[in-house]
mmCIF file of C-alpha atoms in Angstrom:
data_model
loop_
_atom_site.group_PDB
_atom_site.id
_atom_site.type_symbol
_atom_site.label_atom_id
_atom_site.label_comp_id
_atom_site.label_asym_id
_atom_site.label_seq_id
_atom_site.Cartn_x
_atom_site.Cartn_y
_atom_site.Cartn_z
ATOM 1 C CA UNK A 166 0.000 0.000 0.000
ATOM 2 C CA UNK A 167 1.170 3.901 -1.027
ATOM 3 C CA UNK A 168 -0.381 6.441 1.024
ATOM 4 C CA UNK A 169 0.142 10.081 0.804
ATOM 5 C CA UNK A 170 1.552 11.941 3.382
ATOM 6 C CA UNK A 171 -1.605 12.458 5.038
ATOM 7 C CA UNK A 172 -2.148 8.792 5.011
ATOM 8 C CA UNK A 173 -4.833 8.795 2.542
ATOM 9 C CA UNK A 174 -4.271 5.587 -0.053
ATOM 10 C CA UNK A 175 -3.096 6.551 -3.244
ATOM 11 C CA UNK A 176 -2.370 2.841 -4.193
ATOM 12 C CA UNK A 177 -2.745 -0.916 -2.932
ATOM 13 C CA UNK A 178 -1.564 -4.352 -5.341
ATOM 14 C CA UNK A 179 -3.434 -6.892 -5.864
ATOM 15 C CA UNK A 180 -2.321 -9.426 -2.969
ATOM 16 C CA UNK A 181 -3.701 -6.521 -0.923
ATOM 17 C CA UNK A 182 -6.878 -6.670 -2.125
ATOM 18 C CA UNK A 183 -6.630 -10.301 -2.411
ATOM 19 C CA UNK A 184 -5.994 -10.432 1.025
ATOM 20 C CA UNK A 185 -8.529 -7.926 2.392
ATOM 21 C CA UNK A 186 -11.427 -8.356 0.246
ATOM 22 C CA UNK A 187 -11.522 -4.932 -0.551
ATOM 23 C CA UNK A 188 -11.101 -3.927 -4.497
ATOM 24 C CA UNK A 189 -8.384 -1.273 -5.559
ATOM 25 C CA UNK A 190 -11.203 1.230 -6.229
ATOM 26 C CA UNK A 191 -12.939 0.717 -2.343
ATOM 27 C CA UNK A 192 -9.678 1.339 -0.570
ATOM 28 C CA UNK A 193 -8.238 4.484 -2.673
ATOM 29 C CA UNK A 194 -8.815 7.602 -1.046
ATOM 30 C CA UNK A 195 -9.696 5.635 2.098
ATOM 31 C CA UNK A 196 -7.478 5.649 5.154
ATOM 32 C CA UNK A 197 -5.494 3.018 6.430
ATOM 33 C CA UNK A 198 -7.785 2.536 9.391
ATOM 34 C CA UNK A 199 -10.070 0.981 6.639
ATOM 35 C CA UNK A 200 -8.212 -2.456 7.342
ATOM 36 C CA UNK A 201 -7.950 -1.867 11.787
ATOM 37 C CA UNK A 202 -9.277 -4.796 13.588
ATOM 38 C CA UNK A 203 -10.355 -2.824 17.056
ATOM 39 C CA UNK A 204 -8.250 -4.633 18.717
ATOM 40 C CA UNK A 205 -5.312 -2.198 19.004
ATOM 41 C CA UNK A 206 -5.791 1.106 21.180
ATOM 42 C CA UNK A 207 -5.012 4.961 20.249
ATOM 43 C CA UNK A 208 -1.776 4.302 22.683
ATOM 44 C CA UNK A 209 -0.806 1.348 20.267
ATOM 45 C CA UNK A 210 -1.060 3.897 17.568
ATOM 46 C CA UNK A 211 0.268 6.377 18.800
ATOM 47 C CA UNK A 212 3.931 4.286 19.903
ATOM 48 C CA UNK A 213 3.722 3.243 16.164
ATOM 49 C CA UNK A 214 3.937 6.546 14.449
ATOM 50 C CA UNK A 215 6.089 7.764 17.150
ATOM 51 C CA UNK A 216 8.139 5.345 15.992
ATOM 52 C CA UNK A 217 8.045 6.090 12.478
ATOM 53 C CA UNK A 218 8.567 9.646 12.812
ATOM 54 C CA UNK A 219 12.122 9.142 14.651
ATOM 55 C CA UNK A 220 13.209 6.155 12.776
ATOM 56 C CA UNK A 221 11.467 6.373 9.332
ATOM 57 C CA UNK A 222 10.297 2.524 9.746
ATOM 58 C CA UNK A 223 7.996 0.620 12.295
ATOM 59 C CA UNK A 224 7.512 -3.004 11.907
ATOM 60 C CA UNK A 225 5.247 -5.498 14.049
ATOM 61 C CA UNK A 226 2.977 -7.523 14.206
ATOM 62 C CA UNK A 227 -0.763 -6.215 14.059
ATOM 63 C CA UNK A 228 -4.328 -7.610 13.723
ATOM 64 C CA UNK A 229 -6.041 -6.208 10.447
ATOM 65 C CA UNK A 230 -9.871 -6.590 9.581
ATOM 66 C CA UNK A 231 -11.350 -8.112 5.866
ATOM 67 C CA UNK A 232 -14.218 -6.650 4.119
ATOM 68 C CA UNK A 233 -16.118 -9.494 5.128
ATOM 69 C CA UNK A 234 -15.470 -8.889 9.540
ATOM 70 C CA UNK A 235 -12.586 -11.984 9.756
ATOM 71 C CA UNK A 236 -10.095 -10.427 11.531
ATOM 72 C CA UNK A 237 -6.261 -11.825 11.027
ATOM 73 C CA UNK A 238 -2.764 -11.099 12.080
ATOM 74 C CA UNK A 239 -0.406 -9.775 9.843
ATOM 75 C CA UNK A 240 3.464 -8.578 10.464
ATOM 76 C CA UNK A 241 3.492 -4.876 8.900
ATOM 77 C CA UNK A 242 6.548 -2.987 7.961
ATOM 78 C CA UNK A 243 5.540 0.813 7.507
ATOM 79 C CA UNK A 244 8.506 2.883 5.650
ATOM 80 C CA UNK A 245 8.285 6.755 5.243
ATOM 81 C CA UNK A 246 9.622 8.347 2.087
ATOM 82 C CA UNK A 247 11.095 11.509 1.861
ATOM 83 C CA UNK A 248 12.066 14.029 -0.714
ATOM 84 C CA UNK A 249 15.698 15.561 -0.889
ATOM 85 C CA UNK A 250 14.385 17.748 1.753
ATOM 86 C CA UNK A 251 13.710 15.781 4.601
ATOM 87 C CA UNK A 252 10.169 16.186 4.146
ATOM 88 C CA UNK A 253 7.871 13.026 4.391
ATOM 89 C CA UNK A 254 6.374 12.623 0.956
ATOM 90 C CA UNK A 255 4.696 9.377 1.312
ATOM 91 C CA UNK A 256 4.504 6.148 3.444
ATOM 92 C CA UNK A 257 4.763 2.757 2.155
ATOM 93 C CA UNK A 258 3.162 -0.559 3.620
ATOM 94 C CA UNK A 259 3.741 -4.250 3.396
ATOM 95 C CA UNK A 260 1.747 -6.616 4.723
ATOM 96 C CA UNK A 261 2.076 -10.415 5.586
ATOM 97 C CA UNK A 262 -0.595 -12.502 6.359
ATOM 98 C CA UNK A 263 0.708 -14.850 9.196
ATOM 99 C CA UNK A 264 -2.174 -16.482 9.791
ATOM 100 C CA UNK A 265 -0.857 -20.058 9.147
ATOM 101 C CA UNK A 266 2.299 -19.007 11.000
ATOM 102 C CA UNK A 267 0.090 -18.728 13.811
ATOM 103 C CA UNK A 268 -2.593 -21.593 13.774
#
C-alpha cells in the first residue's frame, strides 16, 4: 500500500486486495484505518507513528480486519519516504498474512 503523506491511499496491489477483500477502487482515497481490527488502542497507535517519525520505519505484528469482519494477524513494515528535503512525501506498507504461521 502507497499512502500520501496524510495517510490517505493513493495505491494498494493486488495481494492486498486479495488479502482484504476490498477492491483497488474501495480502498483508494480511504485511510489506512479501513483495514484496523479494534483490537489495538489509540496508545498502540500512537507508539507506532512515534516510531516512524524518529526512525522512518515501524515493523510489528498487528491484527487487520477483511471486508467481510474476519479479523487476522499480519506482520506490517511501515517505511516513510522523503524528498531531498527531509520532508515526508509518502509512506509505504507491506503486509504479511501470518495467519498459518500462527494456527
Amino acid at each position: 500500500m502507497i499512502t500520501d503523506a496524510q495517510g490517505v491511499i493513493l495505491q494498494i496491489n493486488r495481494a492486498l486486495a486479495e488479502s482484504t477483500g476490498y477492491t483497488v477502487v474501495e480502498a483508494i482515497g480511504q485511510k489506512p484505518s479501513l483495514f484496523q481490527s479494534g483490537q489495538h488502542d489509540q496508545e498502540f497507535y500512537r507508539a507506532m507513528w512515534n516510531t516512524i517519525k524518529l526512525k522512518g520505519s515501524w515493523q510489528g505484528e498487528i491484527y487487520n480486519r477483511r471486508k467481510n469482519g474476519e479479523i487476522f494477524p499480519v506482520l506490517l513494515t511501515i517505511s516513510a519516504v522523503s524528498d531531498d528535503e527531509g520532508v515526508v512525501t509518502h509512506y509505504v506498507g507491506i503486509h504479511n498474512d501470518i495467519s498459518e504461521r500462527k494456527n
